Short mmCIF file of C-alpha atoms and ligand atoms in Angstrom, two decimals:
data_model
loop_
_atom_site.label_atom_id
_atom_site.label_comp_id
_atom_site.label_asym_id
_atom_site.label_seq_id
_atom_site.Cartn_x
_atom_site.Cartn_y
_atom_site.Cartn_z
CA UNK L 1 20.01 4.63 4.16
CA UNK L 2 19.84 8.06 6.27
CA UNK L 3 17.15 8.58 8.56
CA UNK L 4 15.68 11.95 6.60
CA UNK L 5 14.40 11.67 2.61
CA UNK L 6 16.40 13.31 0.43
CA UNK L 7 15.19 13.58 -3.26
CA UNK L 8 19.01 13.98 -4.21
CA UNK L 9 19.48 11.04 -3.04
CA UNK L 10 16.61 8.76 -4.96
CA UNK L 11 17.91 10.89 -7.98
CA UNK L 12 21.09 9.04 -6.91
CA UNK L 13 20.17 5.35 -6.62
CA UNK L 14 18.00 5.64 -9.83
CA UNK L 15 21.37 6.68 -11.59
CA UNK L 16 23.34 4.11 -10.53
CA UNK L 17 20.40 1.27 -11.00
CA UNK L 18 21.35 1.89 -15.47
CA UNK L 19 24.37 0.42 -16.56
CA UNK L 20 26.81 1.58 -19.27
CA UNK L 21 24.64 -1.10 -21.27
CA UNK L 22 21.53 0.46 -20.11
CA UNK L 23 20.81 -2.69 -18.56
CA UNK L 24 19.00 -1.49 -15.05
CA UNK L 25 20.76 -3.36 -11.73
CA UNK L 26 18.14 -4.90 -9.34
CA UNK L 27 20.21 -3.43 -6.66
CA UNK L 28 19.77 0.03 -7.17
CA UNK L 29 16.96 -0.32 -7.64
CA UNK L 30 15.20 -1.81 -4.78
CA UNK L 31 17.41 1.03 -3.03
CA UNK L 32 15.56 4.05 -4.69
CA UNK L 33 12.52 2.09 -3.79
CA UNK L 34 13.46 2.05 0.03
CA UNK L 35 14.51 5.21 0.00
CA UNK L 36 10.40 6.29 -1.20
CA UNK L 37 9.20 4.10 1.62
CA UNK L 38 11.14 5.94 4.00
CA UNK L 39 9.42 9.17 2.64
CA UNK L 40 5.90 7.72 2.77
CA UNK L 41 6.47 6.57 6.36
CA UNK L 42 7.52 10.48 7.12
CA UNK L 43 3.76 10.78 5.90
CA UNK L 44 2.31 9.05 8.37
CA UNK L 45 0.26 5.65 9.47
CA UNK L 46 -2.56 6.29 7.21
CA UNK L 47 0.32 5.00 4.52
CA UNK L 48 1.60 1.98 6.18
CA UNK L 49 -0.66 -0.05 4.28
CA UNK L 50 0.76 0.96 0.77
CA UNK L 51 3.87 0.62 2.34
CA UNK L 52 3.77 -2.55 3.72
CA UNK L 53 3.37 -3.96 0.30
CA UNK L 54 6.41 -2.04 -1.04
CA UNK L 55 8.52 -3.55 1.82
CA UNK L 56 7.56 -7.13 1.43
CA UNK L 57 7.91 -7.25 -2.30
CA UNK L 58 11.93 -4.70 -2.10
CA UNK L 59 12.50 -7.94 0.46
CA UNK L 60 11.51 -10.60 -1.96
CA UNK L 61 13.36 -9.27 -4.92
CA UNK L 62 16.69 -8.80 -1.90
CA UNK L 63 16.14 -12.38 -0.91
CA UNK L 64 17.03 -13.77 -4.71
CA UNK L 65 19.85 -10.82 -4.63
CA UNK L 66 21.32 -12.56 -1.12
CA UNK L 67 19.99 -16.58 -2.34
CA UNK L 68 21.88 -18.72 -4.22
CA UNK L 69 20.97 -18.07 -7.72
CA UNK L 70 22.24 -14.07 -6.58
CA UNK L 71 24.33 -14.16 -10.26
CA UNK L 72 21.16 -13.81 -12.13
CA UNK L 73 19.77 -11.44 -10.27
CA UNK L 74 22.01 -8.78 -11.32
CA UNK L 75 20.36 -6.76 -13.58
CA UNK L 76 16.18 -7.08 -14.52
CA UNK L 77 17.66 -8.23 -17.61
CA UNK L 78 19.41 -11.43 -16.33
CA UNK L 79 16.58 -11.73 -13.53
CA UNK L 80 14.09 -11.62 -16.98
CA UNK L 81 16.10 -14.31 -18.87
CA UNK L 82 17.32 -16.61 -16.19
CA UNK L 83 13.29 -16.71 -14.61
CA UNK L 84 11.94 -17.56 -18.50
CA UNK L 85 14.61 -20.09 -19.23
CA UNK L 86 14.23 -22.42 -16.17
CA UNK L 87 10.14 -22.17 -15.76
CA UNK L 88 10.27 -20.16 -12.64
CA UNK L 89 7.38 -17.48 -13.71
CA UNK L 90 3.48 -18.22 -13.72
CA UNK L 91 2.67 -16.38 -16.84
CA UNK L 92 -0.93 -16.88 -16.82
CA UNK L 93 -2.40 -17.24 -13.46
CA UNK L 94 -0.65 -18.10 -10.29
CA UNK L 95 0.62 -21.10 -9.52
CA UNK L 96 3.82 -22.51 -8.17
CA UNK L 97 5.59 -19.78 -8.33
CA UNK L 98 3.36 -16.99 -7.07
CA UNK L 99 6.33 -14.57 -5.77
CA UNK L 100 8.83 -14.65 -9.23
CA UNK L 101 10.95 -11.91 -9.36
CA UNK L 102 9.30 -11.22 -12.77
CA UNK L 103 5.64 -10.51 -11.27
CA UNK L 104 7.12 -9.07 -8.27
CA UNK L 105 9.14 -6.00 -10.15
CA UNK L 106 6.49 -5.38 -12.40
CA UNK L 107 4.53 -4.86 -9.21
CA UNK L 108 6.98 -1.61 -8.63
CA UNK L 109 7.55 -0.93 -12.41
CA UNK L 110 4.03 -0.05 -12.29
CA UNK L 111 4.68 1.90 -9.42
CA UNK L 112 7.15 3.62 -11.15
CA UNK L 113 4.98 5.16 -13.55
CA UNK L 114 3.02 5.99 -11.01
CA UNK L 115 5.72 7.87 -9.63
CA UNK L 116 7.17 9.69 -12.52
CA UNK L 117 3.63 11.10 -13.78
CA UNK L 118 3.04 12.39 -10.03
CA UNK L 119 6.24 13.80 -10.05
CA UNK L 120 5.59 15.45 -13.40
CA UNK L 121 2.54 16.96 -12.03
CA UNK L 122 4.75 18.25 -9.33
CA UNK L 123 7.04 19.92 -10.90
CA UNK L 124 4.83 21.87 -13.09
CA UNK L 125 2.32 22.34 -10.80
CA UNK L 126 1.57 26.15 -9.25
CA UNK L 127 1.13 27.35 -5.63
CA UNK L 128 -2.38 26.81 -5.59
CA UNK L 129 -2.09 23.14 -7.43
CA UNK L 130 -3.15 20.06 -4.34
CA UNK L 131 -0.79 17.15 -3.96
CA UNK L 132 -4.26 15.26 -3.50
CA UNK L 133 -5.74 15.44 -6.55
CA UNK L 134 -1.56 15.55 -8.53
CA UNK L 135 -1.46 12.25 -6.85
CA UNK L 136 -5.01 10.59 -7.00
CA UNK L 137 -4.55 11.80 -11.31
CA UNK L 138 -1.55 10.02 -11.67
CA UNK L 139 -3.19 7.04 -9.74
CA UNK L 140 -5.74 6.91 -12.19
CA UNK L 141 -3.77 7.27 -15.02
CA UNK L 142 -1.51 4.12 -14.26
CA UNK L 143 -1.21 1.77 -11.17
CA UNK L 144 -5.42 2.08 -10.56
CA UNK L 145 -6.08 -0.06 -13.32
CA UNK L 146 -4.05 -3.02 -12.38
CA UNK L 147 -6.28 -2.84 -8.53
CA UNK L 148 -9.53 -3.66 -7.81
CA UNK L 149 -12.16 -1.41 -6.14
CA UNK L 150 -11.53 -1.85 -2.53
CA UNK L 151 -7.85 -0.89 -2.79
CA UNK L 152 -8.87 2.26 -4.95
CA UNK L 153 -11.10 3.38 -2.29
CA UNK L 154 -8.01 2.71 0.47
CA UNK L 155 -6.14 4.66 -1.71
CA UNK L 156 -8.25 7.41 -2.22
CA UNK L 157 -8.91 7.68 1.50
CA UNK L 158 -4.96 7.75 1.80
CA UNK L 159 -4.40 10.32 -0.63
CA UNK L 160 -7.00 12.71 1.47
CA UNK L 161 -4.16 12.73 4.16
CA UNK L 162 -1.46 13.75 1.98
CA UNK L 163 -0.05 16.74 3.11
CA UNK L 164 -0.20 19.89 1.45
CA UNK L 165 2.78 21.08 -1.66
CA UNK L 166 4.42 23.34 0.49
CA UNK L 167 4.98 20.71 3.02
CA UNK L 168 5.97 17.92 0.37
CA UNK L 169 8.56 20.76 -1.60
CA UNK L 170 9.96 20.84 2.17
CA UNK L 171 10.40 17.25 3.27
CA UNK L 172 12.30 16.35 -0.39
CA UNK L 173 15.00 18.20 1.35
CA UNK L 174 16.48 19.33 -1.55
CA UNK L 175 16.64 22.90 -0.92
CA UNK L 176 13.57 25.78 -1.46
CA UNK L 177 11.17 25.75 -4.13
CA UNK L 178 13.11 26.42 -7.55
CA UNK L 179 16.07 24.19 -6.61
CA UNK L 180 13.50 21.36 -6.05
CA UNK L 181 11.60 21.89 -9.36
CA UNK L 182 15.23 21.89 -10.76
CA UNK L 183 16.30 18.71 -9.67
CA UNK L 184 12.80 17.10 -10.68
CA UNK L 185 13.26 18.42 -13.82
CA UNK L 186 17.05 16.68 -13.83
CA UNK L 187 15.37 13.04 -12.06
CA UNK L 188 12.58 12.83 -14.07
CA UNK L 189 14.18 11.97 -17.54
CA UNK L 190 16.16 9.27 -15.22
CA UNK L 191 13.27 7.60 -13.90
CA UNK L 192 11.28 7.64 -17.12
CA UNK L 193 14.12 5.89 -18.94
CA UNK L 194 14.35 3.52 -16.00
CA UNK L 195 10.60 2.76 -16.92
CA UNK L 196 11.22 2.68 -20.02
CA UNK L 197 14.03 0.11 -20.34
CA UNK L 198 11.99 -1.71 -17.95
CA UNK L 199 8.78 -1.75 -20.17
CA UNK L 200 10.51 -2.50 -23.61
CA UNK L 201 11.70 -5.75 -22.32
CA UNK L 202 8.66 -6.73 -20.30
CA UNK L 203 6.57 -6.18 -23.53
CA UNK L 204 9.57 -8.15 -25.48
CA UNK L 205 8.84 -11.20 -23.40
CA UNK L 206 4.86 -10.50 -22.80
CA UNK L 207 5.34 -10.38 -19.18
CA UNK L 208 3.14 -7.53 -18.96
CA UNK L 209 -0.12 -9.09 -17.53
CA UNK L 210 1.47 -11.27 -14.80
CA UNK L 211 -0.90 -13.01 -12.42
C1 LIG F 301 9.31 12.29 -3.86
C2 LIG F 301 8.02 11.95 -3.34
C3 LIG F 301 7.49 10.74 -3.88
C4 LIG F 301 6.55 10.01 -3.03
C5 LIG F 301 7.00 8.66 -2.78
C6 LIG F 301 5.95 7.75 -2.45
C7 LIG F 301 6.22 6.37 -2.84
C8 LIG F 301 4.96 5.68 -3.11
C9 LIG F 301 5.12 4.29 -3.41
C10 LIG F 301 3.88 3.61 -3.80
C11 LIG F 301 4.15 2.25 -4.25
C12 LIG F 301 2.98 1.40 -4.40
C13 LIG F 301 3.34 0.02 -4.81
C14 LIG F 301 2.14 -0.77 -5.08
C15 LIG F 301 2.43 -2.13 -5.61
C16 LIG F 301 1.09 -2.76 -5.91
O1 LIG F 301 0.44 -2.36 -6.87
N1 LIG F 301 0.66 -3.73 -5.09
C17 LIG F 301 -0.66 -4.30 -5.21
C18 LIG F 301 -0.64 -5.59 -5.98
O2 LIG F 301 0.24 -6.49 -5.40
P1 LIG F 301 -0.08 -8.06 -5.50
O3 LIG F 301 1.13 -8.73 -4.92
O4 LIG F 301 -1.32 -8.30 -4.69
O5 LIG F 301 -0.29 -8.37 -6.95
C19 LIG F 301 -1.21 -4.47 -3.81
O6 LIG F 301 -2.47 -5.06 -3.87
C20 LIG F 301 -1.21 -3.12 -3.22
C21 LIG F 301 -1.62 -2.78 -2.09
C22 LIG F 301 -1.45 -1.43 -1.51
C23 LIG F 301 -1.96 -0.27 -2.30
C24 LIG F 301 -0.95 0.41 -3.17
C25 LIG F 301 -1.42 1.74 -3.62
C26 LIG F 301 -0.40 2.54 -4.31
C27 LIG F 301 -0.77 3.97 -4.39
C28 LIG F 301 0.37 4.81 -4.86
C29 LIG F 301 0.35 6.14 -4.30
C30 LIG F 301 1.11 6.31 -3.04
C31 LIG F 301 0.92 7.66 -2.47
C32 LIG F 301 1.97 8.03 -1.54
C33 LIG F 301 2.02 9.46 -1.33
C34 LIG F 301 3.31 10.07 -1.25
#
C-alpha cells in the first residue's frame, strides 16, 4: 500500500476482490478497506476512533487469511459456508465465538453501503453541496441504525471536521474535478455489486442481524 490515497486504486482492489464466479475474495477485500483507512487517517485524529475499529476488525478477518484454516477463507463465500458448517458463528447473541469472520465482515459490509451511498452523493453533488451533511445522510441512511446513541453523536461530531468537497475531490488523487466524478461514476457500480453479492448471501443464510 502507497503512502498517498488514490481512488484509482480502491477502484482497483474492489475489482479484483469479484471472481469470474462472482464469488468476492476476502483478500481484496480487506485491501480496499485499508486502502479507506489510509484516507481517513489523511483526515485527521478526530477519525482515529472510526478507524481504529476498521483496523482491528481488516486484522481479524487477515489473521483467519494467515491461520490455519487460511483455505476457507478464500472467498466470503467459503468463509460463509465453512463458519456455518462447523458451529463457529454466534447467530443470536454473543457467545464463544464473539469475533467470527461472519459478524466481523458484516461489520464492513455495512460499511460498505455506507460508503457507496456517500459516494453517490458525491458524485452528483454541486459546488455548493457539504461533504458534512453528504456524509452524516448516508450515515443515517445505513450504518446509524446498527449503533447506538453515543457512537452517533461521536460520529456526528466527526463528520463536523470533515473537510470541505474541494479538498476531498483533491486528496482522491485521481485527477481534477470531472475525471474524479468519472471514475466514481466507473467504481460505484463495482462497489454496489460487491454489496450486493455480499448481501444476497448474508440474507440466504440469515446472518444479517449478527450479535
Ligand atoms: C473516497 C473517500 C471515502 C472515504 C473513506 C472513508 C472510510 C470510512 C470507513 C468507515 C468505516 C466504519 C466501519 C464501522 C464498523 C462498525 O460499524 N463498527 C461498530 C460496531 O462494531 P462491533 O464490533 O462493536 O459490533 C463500532 O461500534 C464502531 C465504532 C466506530 C464508529 C464507526 C462510525 C462509522 C462512520 C462512517 C463514516 C466515516 C466518515 C469518514 C469520513 C471520510
Amino acid at each position: 500500500m502507497a503512502d498517498t490515497f488514490s481512488l484509482q486504486r480502491v477502484l482497483e482492489t474492489f475489482r479484483s476482490s469479484l471472481s469470474e464466479e462472482k464469488e468476492v475474495y476476502i483478500k481484496y477485500y480487506i485491501a480496499g478497506w485499508q486502502e479507506l483507512v489510509a484516507f481517513m487517517n489523511s483526515l485527521g485524529s478526530v477519525f482515529s476512533f472510526i478507524s481504529k475499529d476498521v483496523v482491528s476488525k481488516i486484522q481479524i478477518l487477515e489473521n483467519f487469511l494467515s491461520g490455519e484454516n487460511r483455505s476457507h477463507y478464500v472467498t466470503i463465500q467459503s468463509m460463509v459456508r465453512y463458519e456455518l458448517e462447523n458451529d463457529l458463528v454466534d447467530l443470536t447473541k454473543r457467545g464463544s465465538h464473539p469475533e467470527s469472520g461472519c459478524r466481523t465482515l458484516l461489520r464492513l459490509h455495512r460499511a460498505l453501503r455506507w460508503l457507496e451511498l456517500f459516494l453517490e452523493r458525491l458524485r452528483t453533488s454541486s459546488e455548493d453541496s457539504k461533504t458534512s451533511v453528504m456524509c452524516s445522510d448516508a450515515y443515517n441512511e445505513s450504518l446509524a441504525q446498527h449503533h447506538p446513541w453515543l457512537i452517533r453523536k461521536a460520529v456526528g461530531v466527526a463528520f463536523c471536521a470533515l473537510p470541505g468537497r474541494d479538498t476531498f475531490f483533491d486528496v482522491m488523487n485521481a485527477g481534477d474535478q470531472t475525471q474524479v466524478v468519472a471514475l466514481l461514476g466507473e467504481s460505484l457500480p463495482l462497489i454496489a455489486e460487491v454489496y450486493q453479492i455480499t448481501e444476497d448471501l448474508y440474507v440466504k443464510n440469515n446472518l444479517l442481524e449478527l450479535p
